[in-house]
C-alpha positions as a Python dict, from the first residue, in 0.01 Angstrom:
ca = {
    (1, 'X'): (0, 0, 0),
    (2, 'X'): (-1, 193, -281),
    (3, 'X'): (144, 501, -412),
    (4, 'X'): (-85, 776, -562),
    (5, 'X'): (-1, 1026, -861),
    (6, 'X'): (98, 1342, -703),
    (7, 'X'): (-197, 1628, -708),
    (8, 'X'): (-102, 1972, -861),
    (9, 'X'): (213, 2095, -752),
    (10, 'X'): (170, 2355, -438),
    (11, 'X'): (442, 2583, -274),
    (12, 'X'): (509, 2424, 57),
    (13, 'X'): (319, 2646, 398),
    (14, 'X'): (648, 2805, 576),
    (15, 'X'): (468, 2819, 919),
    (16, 'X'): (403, 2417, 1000),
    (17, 'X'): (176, 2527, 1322),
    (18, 'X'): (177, 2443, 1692),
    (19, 'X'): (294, 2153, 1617),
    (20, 'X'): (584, 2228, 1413),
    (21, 'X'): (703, 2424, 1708),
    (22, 'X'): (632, 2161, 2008),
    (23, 'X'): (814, 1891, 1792),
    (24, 'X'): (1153, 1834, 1962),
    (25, 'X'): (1508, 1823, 1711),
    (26, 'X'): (1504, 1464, 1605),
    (27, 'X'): (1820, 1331, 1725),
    (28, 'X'): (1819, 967, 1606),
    (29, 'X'): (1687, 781, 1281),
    (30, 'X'): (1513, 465, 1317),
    (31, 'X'): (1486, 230, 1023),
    (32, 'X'): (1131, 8, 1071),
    (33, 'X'): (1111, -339, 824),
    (34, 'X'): (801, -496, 882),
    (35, 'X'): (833, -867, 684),
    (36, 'X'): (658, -1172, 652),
    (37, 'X'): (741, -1510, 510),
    (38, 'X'): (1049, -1370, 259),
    (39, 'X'): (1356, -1506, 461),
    (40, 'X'): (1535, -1511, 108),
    (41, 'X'): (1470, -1148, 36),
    (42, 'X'): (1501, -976, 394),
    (43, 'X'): (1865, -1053, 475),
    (44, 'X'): (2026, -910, 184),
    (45, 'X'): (1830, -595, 183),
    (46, 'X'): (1930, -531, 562),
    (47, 'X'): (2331, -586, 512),
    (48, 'X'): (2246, -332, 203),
    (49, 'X'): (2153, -44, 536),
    (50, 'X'): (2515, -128, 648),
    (51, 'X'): (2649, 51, 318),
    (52, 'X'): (2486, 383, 463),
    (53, 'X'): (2704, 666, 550),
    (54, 'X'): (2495, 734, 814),
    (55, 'X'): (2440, 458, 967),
    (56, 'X'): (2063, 413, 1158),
    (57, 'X'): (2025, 445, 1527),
    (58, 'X'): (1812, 142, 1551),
    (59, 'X'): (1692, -88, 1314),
    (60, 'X'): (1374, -271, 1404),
    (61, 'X'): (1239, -584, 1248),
    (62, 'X'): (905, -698, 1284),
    (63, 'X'): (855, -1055, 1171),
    (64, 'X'): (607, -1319, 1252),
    (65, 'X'): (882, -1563, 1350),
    (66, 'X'): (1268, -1590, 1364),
    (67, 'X'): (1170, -1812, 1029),
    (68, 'X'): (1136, -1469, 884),
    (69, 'X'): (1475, -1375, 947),
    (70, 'X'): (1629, -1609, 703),
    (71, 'X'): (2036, -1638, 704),
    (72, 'X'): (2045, -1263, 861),
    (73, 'X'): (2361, -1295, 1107),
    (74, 'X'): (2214, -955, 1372),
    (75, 'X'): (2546, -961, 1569),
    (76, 'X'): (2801, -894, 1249),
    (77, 'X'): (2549, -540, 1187),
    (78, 'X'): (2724, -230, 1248),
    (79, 'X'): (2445, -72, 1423),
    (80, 'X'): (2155, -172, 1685),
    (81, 'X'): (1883, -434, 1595),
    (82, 'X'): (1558, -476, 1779),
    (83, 'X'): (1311, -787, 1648),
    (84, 'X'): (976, -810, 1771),
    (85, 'X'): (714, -1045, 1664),
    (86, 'X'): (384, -1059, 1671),
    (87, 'X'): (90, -1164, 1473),
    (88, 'X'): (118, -1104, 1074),
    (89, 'X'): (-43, -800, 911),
    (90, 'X'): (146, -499, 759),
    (91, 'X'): (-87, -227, 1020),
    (92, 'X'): (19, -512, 1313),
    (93, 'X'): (346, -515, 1261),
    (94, 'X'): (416, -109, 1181),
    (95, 'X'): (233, -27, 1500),
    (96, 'X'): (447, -269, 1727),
    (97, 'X'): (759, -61, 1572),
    (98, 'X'): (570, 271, 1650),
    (99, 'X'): (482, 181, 2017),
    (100, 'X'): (890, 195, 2091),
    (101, 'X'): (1005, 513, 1937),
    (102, 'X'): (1127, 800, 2163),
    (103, 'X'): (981, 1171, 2076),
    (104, 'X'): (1345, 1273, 1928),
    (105, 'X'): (1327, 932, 1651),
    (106, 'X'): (1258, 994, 1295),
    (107, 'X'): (1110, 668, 1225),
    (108, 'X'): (1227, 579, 821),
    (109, 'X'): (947, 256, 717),
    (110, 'X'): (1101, 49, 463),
    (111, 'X'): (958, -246, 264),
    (112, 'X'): (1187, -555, 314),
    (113, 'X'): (1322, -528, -47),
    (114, 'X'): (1380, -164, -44),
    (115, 'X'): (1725, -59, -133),
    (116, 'X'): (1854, 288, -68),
    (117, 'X'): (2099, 519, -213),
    (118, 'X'): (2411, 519, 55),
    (119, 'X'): (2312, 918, 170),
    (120, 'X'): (1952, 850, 201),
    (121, 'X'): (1954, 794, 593),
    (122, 'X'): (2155, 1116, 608),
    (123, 'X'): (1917, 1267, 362),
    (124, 'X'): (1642, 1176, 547),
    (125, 'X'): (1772, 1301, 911),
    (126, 'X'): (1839, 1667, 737),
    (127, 'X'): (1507, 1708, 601),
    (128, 'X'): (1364, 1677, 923),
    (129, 'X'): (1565, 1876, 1119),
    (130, 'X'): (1552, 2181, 794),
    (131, 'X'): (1193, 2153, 809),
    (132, 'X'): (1000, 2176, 1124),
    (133, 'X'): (620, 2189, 952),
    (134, 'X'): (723, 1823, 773),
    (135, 'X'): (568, 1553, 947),
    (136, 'X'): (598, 1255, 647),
    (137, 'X'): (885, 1252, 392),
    (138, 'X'): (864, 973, 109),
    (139, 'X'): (1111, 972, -117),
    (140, 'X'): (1204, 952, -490),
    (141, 'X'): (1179, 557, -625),
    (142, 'X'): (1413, 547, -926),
    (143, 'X'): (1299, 214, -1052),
    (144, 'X'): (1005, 30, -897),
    (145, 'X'): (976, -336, -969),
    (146, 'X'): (656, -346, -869),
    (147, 'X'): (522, -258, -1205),
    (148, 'X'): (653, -563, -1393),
    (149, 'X'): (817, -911, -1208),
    (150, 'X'): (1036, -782, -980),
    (151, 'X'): (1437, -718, -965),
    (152, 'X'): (1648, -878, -770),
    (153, 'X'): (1907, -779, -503),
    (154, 'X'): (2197, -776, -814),
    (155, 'X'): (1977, -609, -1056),
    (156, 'X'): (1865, -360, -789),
    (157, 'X'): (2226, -244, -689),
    (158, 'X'): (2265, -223, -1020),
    (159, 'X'): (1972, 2, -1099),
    (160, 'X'): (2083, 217, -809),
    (161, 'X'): (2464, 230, -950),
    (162, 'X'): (2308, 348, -1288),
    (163, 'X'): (2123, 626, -1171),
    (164, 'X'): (2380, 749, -883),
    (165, 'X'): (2524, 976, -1162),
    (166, 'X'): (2181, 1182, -1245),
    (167, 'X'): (2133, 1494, -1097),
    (168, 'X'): (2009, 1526, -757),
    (169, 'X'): (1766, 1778, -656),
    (170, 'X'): (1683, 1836, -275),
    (171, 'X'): (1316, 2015, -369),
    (172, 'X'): (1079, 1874, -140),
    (173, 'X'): (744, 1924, -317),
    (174, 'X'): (423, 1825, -116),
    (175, 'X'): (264, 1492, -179),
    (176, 'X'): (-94, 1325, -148),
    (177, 'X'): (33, 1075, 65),
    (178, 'X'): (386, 874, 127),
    (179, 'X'): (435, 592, -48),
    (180, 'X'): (451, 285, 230),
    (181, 'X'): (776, 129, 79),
    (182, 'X'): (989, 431, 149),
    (183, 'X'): (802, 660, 415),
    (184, 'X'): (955, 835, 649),
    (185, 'X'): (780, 1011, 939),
    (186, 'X'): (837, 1256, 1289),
    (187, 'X'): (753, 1035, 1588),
    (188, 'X'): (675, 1276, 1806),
    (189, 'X'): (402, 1409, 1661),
    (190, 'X'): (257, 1080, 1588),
    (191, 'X'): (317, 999, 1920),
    (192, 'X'): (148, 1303, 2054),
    (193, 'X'): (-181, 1261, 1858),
    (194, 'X'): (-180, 882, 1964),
    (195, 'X'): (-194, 766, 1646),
    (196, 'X'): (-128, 424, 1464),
    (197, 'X'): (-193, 251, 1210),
    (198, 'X'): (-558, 148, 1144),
    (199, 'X'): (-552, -218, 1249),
    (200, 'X'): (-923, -256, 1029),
    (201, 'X'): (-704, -308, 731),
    (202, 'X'): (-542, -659, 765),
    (203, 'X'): (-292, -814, 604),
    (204, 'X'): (-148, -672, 306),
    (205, 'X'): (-345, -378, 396),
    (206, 'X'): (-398, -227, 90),
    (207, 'X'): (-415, 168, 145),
    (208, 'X'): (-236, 196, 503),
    (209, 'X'): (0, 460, 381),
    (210, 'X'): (-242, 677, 254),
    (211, 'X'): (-485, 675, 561),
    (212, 'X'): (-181, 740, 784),
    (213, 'X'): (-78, 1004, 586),
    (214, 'X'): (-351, 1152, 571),
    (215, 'X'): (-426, 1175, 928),
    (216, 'X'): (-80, 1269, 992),
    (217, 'X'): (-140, 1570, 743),
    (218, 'X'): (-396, 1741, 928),
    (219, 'X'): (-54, 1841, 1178),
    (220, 'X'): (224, 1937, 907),
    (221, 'X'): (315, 1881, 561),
    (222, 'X'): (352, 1544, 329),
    (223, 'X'): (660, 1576, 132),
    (224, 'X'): (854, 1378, -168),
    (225, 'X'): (1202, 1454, -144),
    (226, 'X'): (1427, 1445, -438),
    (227, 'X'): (1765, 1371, -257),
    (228, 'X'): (1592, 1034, -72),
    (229, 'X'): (1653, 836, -280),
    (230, 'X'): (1625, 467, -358),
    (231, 'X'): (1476, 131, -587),
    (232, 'X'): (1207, -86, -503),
    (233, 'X'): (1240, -427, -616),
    (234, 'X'): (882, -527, -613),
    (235, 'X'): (984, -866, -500),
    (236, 'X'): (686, -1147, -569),
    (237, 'X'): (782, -1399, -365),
    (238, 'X'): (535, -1399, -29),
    (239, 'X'): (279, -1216, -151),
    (240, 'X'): (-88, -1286, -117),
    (241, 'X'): (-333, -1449, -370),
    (242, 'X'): (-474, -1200, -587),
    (243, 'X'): (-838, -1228, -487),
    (244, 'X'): (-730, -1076, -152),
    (245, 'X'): (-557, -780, -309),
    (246, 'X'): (-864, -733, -565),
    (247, 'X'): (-1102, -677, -282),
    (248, 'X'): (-897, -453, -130),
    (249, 'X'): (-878, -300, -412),
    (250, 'X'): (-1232, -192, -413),
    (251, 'X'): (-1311, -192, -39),
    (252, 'X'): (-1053, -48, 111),
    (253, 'X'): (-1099, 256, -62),
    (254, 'X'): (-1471, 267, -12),
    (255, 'X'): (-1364, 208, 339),
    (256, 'X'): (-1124, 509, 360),
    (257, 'X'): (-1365, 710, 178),
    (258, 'X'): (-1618, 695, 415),
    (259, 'X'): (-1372, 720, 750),
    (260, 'X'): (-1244, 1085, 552),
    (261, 'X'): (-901, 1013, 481),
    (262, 'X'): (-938, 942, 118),
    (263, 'X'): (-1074, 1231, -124),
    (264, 'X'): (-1306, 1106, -339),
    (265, 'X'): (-1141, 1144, -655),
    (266, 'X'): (-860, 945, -559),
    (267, 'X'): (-1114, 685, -428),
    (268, 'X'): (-1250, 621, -783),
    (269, 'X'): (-938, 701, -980),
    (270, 'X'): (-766, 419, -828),
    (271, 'X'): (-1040, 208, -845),
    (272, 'X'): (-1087, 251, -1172),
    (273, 'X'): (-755, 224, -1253),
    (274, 'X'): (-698, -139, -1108),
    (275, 'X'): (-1023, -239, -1228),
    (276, 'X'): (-885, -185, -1625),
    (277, 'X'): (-534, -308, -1547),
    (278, 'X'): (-704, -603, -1412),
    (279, 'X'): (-959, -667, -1695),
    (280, 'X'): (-667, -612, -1934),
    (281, 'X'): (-441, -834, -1808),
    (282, 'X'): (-690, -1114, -1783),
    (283, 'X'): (-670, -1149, -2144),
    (284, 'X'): (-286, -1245, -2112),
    (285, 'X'): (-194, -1290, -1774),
    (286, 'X'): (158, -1292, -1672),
    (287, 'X'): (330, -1538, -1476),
    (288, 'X'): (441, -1302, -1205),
    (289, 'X'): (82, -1162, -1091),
    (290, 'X'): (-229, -1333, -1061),
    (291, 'X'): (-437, -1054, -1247),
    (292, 'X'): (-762, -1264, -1268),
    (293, 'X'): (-721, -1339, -877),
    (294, 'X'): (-751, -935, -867),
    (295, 'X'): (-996, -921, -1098),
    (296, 'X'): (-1248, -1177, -904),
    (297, 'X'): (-1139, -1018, -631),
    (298, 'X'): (-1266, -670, -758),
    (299, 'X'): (-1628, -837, -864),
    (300, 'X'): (-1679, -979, -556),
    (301, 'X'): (-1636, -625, -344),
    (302, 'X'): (-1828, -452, -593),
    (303, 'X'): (-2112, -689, -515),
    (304, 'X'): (-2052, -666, -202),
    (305, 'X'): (-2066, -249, -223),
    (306, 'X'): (-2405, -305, -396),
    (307, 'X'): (-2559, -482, -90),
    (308, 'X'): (-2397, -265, 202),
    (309, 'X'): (-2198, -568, 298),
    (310, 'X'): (-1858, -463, 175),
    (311, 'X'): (-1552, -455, 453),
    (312, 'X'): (-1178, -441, 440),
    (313, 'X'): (-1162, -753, 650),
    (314, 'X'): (-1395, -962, 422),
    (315, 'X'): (-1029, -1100, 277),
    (316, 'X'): (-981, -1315, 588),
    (317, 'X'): (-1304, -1469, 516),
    (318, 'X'): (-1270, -1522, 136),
    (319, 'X'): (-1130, -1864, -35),
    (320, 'X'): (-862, -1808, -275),
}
């Protein structure tokens, strides 16, 4: 997943469609983590949700194992916990969260180190109900780890102390695409269009927030909203080797390209854009990101472009 610099600012349509008006009130706001093999990181970030002042309806956790539960005591939780495992895969794991939402559910995706401002479940509930035509709501990352090593759970409460005082604006202005780590979307519309996440894309799956989005935005608007607020850690523990996340790098957004859901400009910006952050940090790579992992990663689905043999689920076939 990956979050894309916004287009040129547009005033939002006030007439969302058909769909705007078939979509029932959303009565109940379900929070989704989808987590792998980061039973140090998970638990912390879900007594965090407890801090809410509106507390979720449900709060689903789709792991691989109980391993990936860690410490995470699911009786002492002052709301409802559903865990459901399955096979590992970010697309796997969202779409056995959407497959049990109601119509009424706003269904709020979180990464599992994804710490929110105390109103943002309340935030996030009002914005759906004010705005009928709004079918995907990320919202405003004050700090995002994932730029640099990572915070952790102290330094992120921290971060999130340090910027309650700024000024909050509750402008939702339209957006590209949510941002996976924070995204927020109206179930029933999903649900009435049948549609999931694309299960082509496996395991990190690189891009599955934008190709979601996407679809999704052929039936309402994609919105950031200033008053959801929250800070990523960027956590580095669990992740995969970097060769997997370089070829996805280049072929997933060939692959999205060609399906439709990925404009071509933002195909090759953010191609090119890894490509020289990888190259770059090649020279001197830092211990938190394997860089020239990427970077081989890159060469090898360029090649693979070249000879028509290029697909986003190469990575299960390629040898760190």
């Amino acid at each position: 997943m990956s979050e894309l610099q916004n287009p040129a600012q547009t005033a939002l349509p006030t007439d969302g469609g058909a769909d705007a008006v078939r979509a029932p009130q959303p009565t109940r706001v379900v929070i989704g983590i989808p987590t792998t093999g980061r039973p140090t990181i998970l638990p912390d970030t879900v007594r965090a949700i407890a801090r809410q002042s509106r507390l979720p309806d449900l709060l689903i956790l789709s792991v691989a194992g109980p391993d990936d539960l860690g410490d995470l005591d699911i009786p002492k939780l002052p709301f409802p916990v559903e865990v459901i495992t399955g096979p590992k895969g970010a697309t796997l794991q969202r779409n056995r969260m959407m497959r049990i939402l109601g119509r009424e559910d706003v269904l709020l995706l979180l990464d599992d180190d994804f710490l929110m401002e105390p109103d943002y479940v309340a935030n996030t509930l009002t914005v759906f109900r004010e705005n009928p035509n709004v079918v995907i709501a990320t919202g405003t990352v004050l700090a995002d780890g994932i730029r640099g090593p990572g915070y952790d759970h102290r330094e992120g409460a921290r971060l999130l102390a340090e910027h309650a005082q700024a000024e909050k604006t509750e402008t939702l202005s339209p957006k590209y695409a949510g941002y996976g780590c924070n995204m927020a979307l109206r179930a029933s519309v999903a649900l009435d269009e049948a549609m999931l996440f694309d299960e082509a894309l496996p395991l990190y799956s690189w891009l599955e927030d934008v190709d979601f989005s996407r679809r999704l935005a052929a039936h309402g608007d994609v919105v950031k909203a200033g008053h959801m607020r929250g800070v990523h850690l960027g956590t580095k523990t669990g992740r995969t080797p970097g060769i997997y996340l370089g070829y996805s790098q280049i072929a997933n957004p060939f692959y999205l390209r060609r399906k439709g859901t990925m404009s071509r400009f933002h195909a090759y910006e953010m191609m090119s854009r890894n490509i020289l952050s990888n190259l770059m940090h090649s020279l001197r790579p830092p211990a938190w990101a394997d860089y020239r992992g990427r970077l081989k990663g890159n060469l090898v689905a360029i090649g693979d472009v070249i000879r028509g043999k290029d697909s986003p689920d190469r990575i299960t076939r390629l040898k760190p």
